PDB file of C-alpha atoms in Angstrom:
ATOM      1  CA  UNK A   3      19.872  15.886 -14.290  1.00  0.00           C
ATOM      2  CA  UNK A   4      20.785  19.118 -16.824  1.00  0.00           C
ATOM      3  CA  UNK A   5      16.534  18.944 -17.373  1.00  0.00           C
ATOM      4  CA  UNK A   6      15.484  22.572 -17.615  1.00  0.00           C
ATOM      5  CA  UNK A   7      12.846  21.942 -14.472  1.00  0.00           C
ATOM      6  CA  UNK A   8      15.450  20.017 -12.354  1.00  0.00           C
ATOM      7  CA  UNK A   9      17.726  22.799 -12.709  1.00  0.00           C
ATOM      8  CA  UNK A  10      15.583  25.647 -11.900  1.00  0.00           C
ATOM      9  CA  UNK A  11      13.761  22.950  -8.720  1.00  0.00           C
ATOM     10  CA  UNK A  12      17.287  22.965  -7.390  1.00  0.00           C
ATOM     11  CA  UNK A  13      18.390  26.649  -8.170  1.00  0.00           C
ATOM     12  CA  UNK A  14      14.716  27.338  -6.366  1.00  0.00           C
ATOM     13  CA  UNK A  15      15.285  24.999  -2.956  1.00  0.00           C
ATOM     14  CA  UNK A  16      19.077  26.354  -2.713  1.00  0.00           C
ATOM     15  CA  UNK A  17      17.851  29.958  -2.665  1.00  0.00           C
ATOM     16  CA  UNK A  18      15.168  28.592   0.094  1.00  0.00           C
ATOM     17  CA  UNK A  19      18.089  27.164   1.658  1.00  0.00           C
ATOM     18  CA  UNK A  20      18.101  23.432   0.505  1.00  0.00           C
ATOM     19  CA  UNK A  21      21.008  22.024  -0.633  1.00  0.00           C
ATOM     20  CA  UNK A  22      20.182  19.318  -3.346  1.00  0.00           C
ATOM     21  CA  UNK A  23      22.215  16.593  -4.705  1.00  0.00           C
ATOM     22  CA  UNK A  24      21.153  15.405  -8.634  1.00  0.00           C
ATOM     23  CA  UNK A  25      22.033  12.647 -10.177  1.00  0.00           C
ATOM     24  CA  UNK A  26      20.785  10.868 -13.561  1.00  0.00           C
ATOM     25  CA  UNK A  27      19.542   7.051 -13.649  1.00  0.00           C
ATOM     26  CA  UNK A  28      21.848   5.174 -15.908  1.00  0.00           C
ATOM     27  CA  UNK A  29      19.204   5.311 -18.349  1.00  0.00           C
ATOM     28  CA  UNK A  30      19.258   8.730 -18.747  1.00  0.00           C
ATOM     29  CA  UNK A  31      22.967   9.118 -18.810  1.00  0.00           C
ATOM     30  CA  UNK A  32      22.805   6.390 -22.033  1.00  0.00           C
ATOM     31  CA  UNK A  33      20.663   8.690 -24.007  1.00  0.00           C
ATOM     32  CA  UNK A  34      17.676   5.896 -23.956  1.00  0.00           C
ATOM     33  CA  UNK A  35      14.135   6.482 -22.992  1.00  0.00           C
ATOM     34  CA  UNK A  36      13.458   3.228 -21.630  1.00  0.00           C
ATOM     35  CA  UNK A  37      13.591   3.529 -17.592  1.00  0.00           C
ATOM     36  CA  UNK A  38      16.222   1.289 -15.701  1.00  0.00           C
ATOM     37  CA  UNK A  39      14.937  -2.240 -14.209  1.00  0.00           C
ATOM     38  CA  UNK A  40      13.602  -1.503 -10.764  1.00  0.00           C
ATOM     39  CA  UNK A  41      17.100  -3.051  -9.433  1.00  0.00           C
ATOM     40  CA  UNK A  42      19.309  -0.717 -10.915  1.00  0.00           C
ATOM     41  CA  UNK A  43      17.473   2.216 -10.623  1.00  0.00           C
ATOM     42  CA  UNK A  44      17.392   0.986  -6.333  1.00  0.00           C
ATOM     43  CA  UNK A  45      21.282   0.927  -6.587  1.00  0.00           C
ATOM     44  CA  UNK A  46      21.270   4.071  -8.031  1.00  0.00           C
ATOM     45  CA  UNK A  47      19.508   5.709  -5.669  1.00  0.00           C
ATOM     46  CA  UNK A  48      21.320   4.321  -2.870  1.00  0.00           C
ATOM     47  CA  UNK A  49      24.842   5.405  -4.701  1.00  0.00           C
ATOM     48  CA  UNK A  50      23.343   8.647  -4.664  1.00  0.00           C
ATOM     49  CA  UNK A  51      21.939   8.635  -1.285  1.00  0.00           C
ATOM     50  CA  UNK A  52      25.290   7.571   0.156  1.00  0.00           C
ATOM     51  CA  UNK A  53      27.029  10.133  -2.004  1.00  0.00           C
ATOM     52  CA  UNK A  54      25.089  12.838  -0.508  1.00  0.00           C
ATOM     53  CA  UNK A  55      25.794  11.598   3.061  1.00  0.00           C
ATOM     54  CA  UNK A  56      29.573  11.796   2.493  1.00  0.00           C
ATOM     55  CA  UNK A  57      29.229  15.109   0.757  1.00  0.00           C
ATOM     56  CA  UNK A  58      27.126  16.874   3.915  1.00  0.00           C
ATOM     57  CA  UNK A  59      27.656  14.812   6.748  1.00  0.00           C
ATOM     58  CA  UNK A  60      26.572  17.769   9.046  1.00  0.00           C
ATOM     59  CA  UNK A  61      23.499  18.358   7.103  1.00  0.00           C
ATOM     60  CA  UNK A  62      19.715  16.419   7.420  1.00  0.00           C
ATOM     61  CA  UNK A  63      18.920  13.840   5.170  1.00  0.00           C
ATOM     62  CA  UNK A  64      15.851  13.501   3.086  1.00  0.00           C
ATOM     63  CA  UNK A  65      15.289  11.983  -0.114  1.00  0.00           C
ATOM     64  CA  UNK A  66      12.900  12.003  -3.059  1.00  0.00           C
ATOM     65  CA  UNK A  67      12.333  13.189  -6.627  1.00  0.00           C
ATOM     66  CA  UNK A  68      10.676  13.838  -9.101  1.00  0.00           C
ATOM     67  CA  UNK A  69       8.410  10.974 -10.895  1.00  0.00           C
ATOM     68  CA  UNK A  70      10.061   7.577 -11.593  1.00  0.00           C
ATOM     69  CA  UNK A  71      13.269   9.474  -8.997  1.00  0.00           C
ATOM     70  CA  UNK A  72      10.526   9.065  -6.553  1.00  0.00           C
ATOM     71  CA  UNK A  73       9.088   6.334  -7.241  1.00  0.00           C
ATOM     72  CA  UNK A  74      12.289   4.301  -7.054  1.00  0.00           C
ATOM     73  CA  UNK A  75      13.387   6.395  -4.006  1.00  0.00           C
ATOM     74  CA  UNK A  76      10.513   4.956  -2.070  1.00  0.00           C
ATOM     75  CA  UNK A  77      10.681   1.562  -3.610  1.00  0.00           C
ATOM     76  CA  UNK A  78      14.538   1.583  -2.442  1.00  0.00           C
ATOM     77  CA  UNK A  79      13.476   2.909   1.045  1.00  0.00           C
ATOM     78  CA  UNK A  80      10.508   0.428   1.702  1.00  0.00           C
ATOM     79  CA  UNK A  81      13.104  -2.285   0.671  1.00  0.00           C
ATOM     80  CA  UNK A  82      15.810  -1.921   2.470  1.00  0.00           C
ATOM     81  CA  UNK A  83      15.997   1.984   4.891  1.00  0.00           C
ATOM     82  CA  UNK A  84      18.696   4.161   3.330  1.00  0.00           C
ATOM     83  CA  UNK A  85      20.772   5.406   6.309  1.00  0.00           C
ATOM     84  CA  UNK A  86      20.180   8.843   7.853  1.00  0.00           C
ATOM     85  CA  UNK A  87      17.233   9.489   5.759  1.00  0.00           C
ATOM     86  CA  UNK A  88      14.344  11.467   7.429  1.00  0.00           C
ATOM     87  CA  UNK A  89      11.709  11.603   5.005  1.00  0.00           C
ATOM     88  CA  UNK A  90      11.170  11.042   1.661  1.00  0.00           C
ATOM     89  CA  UNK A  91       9.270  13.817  -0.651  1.00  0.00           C
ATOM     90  CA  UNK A  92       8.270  13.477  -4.470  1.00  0.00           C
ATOM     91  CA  UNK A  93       7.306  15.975  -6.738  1.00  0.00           C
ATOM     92  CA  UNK A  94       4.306  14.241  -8.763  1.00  0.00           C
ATOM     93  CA  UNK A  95       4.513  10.836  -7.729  1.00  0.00           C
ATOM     94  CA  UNK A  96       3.618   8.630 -10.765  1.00  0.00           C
ATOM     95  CA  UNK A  97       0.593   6.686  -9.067  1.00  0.00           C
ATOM     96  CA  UNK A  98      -0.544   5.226 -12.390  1.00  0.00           C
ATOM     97  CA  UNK A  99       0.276   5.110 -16.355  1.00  0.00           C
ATOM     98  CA  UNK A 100      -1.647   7.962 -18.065  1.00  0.00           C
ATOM     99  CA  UNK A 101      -5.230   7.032 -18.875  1.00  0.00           C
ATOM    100  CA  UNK A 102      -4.996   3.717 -16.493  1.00  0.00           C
ATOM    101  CA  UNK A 103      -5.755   4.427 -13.225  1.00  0.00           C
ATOM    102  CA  UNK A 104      -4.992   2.120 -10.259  1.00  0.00           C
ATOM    103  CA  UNK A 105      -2.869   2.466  -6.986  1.00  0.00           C
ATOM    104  CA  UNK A 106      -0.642  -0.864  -7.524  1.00  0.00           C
ATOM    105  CA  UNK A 107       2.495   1.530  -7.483  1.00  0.00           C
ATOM    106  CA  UNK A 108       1.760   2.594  -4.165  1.00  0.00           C
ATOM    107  CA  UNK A 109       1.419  -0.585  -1.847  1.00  0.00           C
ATOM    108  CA  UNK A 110       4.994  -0.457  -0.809  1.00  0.00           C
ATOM    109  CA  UNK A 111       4.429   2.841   0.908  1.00  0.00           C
ATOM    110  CA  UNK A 112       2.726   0.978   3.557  1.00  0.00           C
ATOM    111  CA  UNK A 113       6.064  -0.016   4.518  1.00  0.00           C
ATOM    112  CA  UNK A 114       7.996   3.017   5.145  1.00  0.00           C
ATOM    113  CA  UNK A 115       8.356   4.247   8.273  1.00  0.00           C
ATOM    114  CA  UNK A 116       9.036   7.737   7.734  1.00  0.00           C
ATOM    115  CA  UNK A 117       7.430  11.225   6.965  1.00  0.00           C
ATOM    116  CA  UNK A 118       6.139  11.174   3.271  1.00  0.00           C
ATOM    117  CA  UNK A 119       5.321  14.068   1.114  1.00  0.00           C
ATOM    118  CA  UNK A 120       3.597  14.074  -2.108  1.00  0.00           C
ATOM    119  CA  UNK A 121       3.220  17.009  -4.128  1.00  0.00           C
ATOM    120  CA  UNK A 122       0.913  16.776  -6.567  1.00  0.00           C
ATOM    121  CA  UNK A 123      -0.907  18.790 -10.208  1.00  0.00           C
ATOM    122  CA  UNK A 124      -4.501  19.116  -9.562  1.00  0.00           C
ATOM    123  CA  UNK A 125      -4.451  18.169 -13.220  1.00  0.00           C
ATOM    124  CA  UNK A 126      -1.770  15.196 -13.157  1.00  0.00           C
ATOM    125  CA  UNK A 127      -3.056  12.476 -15.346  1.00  0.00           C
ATOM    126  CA  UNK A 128      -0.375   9.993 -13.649  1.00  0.00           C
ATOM    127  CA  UNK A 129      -2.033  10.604 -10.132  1.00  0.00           C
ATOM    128  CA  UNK A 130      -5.853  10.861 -10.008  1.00  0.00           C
ATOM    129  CA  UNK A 131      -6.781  12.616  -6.902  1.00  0.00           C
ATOM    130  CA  UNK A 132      -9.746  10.124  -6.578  1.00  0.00           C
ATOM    131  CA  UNK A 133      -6.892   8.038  -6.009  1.00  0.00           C
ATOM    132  CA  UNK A 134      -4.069   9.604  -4.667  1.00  0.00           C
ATOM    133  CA  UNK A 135      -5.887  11.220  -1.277  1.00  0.00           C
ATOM    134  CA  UNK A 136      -6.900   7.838  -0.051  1.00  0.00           C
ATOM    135  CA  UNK A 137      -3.356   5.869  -0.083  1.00  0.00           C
ATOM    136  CA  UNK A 138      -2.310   9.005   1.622  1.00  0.00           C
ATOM    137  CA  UNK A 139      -4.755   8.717   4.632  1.00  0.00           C
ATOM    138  CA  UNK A 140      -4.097   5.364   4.511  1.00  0.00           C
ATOM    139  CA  UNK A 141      -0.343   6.168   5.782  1.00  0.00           C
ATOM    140  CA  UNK A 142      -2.171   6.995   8.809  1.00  0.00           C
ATOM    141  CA  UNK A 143      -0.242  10.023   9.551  1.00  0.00           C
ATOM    142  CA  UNK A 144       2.620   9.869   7.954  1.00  0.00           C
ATOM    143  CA  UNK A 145       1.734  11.468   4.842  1.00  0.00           C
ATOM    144  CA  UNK A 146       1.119  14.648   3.376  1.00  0.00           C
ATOM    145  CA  UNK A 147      -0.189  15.634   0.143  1.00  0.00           C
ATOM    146  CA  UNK A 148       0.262  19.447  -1.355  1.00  0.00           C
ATOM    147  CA  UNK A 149      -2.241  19.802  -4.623  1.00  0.00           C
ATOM    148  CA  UNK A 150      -0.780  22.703  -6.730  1.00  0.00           C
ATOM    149  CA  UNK A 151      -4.118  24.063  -8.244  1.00  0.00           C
ATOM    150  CA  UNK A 152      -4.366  24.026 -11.900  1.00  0.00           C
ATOM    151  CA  UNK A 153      -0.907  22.304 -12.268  1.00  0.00           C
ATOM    152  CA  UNK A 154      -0.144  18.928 -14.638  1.00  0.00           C
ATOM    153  CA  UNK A 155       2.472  16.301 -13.333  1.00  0.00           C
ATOM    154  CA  UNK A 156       5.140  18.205 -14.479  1.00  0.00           C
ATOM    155  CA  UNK A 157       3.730  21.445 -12.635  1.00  0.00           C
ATOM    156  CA  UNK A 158       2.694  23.357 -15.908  1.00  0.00           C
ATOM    157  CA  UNK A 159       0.114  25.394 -15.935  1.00  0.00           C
ATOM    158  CA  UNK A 160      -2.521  26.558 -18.754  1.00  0.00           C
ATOM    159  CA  UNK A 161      -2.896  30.093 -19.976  1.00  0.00           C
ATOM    160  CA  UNK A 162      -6.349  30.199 -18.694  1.00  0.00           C
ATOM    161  CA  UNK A 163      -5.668  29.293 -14.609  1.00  0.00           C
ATOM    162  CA  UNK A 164      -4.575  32.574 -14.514  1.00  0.00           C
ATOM    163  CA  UNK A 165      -1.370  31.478 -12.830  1.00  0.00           C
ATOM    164  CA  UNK A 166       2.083  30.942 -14.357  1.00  0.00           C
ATOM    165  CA  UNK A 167       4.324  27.970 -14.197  1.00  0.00           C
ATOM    166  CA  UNK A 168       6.656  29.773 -12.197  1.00  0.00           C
ATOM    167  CA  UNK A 169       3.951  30.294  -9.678  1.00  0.00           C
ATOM    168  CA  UNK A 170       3.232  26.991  -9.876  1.00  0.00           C
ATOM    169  CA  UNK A 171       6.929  25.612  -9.138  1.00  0.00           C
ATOM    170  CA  UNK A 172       7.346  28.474  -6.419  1.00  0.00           C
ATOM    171  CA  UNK A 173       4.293  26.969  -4.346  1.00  0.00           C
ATOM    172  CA  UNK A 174       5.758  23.185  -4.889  1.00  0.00           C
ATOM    173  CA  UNK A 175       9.034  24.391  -3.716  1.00  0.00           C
ATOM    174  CA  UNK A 176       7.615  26.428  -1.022  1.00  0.00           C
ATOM    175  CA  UNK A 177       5.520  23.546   0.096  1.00  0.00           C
ATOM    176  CA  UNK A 178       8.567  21.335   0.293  1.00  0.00           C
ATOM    177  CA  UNK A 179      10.938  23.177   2.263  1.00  0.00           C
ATOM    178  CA  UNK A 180       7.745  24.555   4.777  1.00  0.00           C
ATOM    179  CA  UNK A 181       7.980  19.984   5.183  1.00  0.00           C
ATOM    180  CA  UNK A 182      11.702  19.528   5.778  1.00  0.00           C
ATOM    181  CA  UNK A 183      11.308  22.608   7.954  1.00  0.00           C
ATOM    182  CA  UNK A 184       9.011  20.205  10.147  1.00  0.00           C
ATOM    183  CA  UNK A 185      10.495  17.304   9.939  1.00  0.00           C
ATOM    184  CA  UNK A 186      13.597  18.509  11.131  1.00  0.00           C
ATOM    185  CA  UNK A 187      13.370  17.206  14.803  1.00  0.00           C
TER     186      UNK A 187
END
């Protein structure tokens, strides 16, 4: 939640005006590495979702986050709808373990009913393009995918691209609220 990136992502969307709500996964708040059981993490998010509903009632809902946030945001949502929401986006959805690609993490997306946005590294070794286009067009419409050129999962950038990771975060961020922006109605 204090992450260097999650704090500058939210500094960035609240000068775009986007208010964000963080929040850490129990894991995370323990000190551990090892990610929460799916079930946990899912109450978590839905805490957090319901926190941010009582916090800006007046204000439209959408949810996300960044890898495993995302992941178990749209887990949570394909379960069981989390009120009010109007769209779910993740920055760098983790589509598959590094070096073991495979689109098993994404056959719950078929049951979401709402506006989806990925945002994704050209160069993110947890979401092959090869792989990550097609469950996108398979939402039939309700998906979008953003590639940030030259950018890894976590939206670094080499020397080399000629860009800079601030670029790189600036054109996620961009990309995002441009989406709520449409998804508004």
């Amino acid at each position: 939640m204090v992450h260097k990136s999650m704090e500058s992502n939210a500094e960035g969307l609240a000068a775009r005006g986007i208010a964000t709500l963080r929040y850490q996964f129990l894991y995370a708040e323990n000190g551990s590495r090892q990610p929460d059981r799916p079930a946990l993490a899912h109450a978590v998010v839905r805490a957090a979702a319901a926190q941010a509903a009582l916090l800006a009632p007046d204000l439209p809902l959408f949810a996300g986050g960044r890898s495993f946030g995302g992941r178990m945001t749209s887990q949570t949502q394909a379960e069981t709808p989390l009120p009010g929401v109007r769209g779910l986006a993740f920055l760098g959805f983790p589509l598959h373990p590094a070096g073991k690609p495979a689109t098993d993490r994404a056959t719950h997306l078929a049951r979401i009913q709402l506006p989806l946005l990925f945002i994704s590294g050209s160069r993110d070794t947890l979401a092959s393009l090869d792989l990550l286009k097609p469950v996108v067009t398979d939402l039939h419409g309700r998906a979008t995918l953003r590639v940030i050129d030259y950018a890894d999962h976590s939206f670094k950038v080499s020397a080399k691209s000629g860009r800079t990771d601030c670029e790189a975060e600036a054109e996620a961020l961009d990309a995002l609220a441009g989406w709520i922006g449409l998804n508004l109605g």
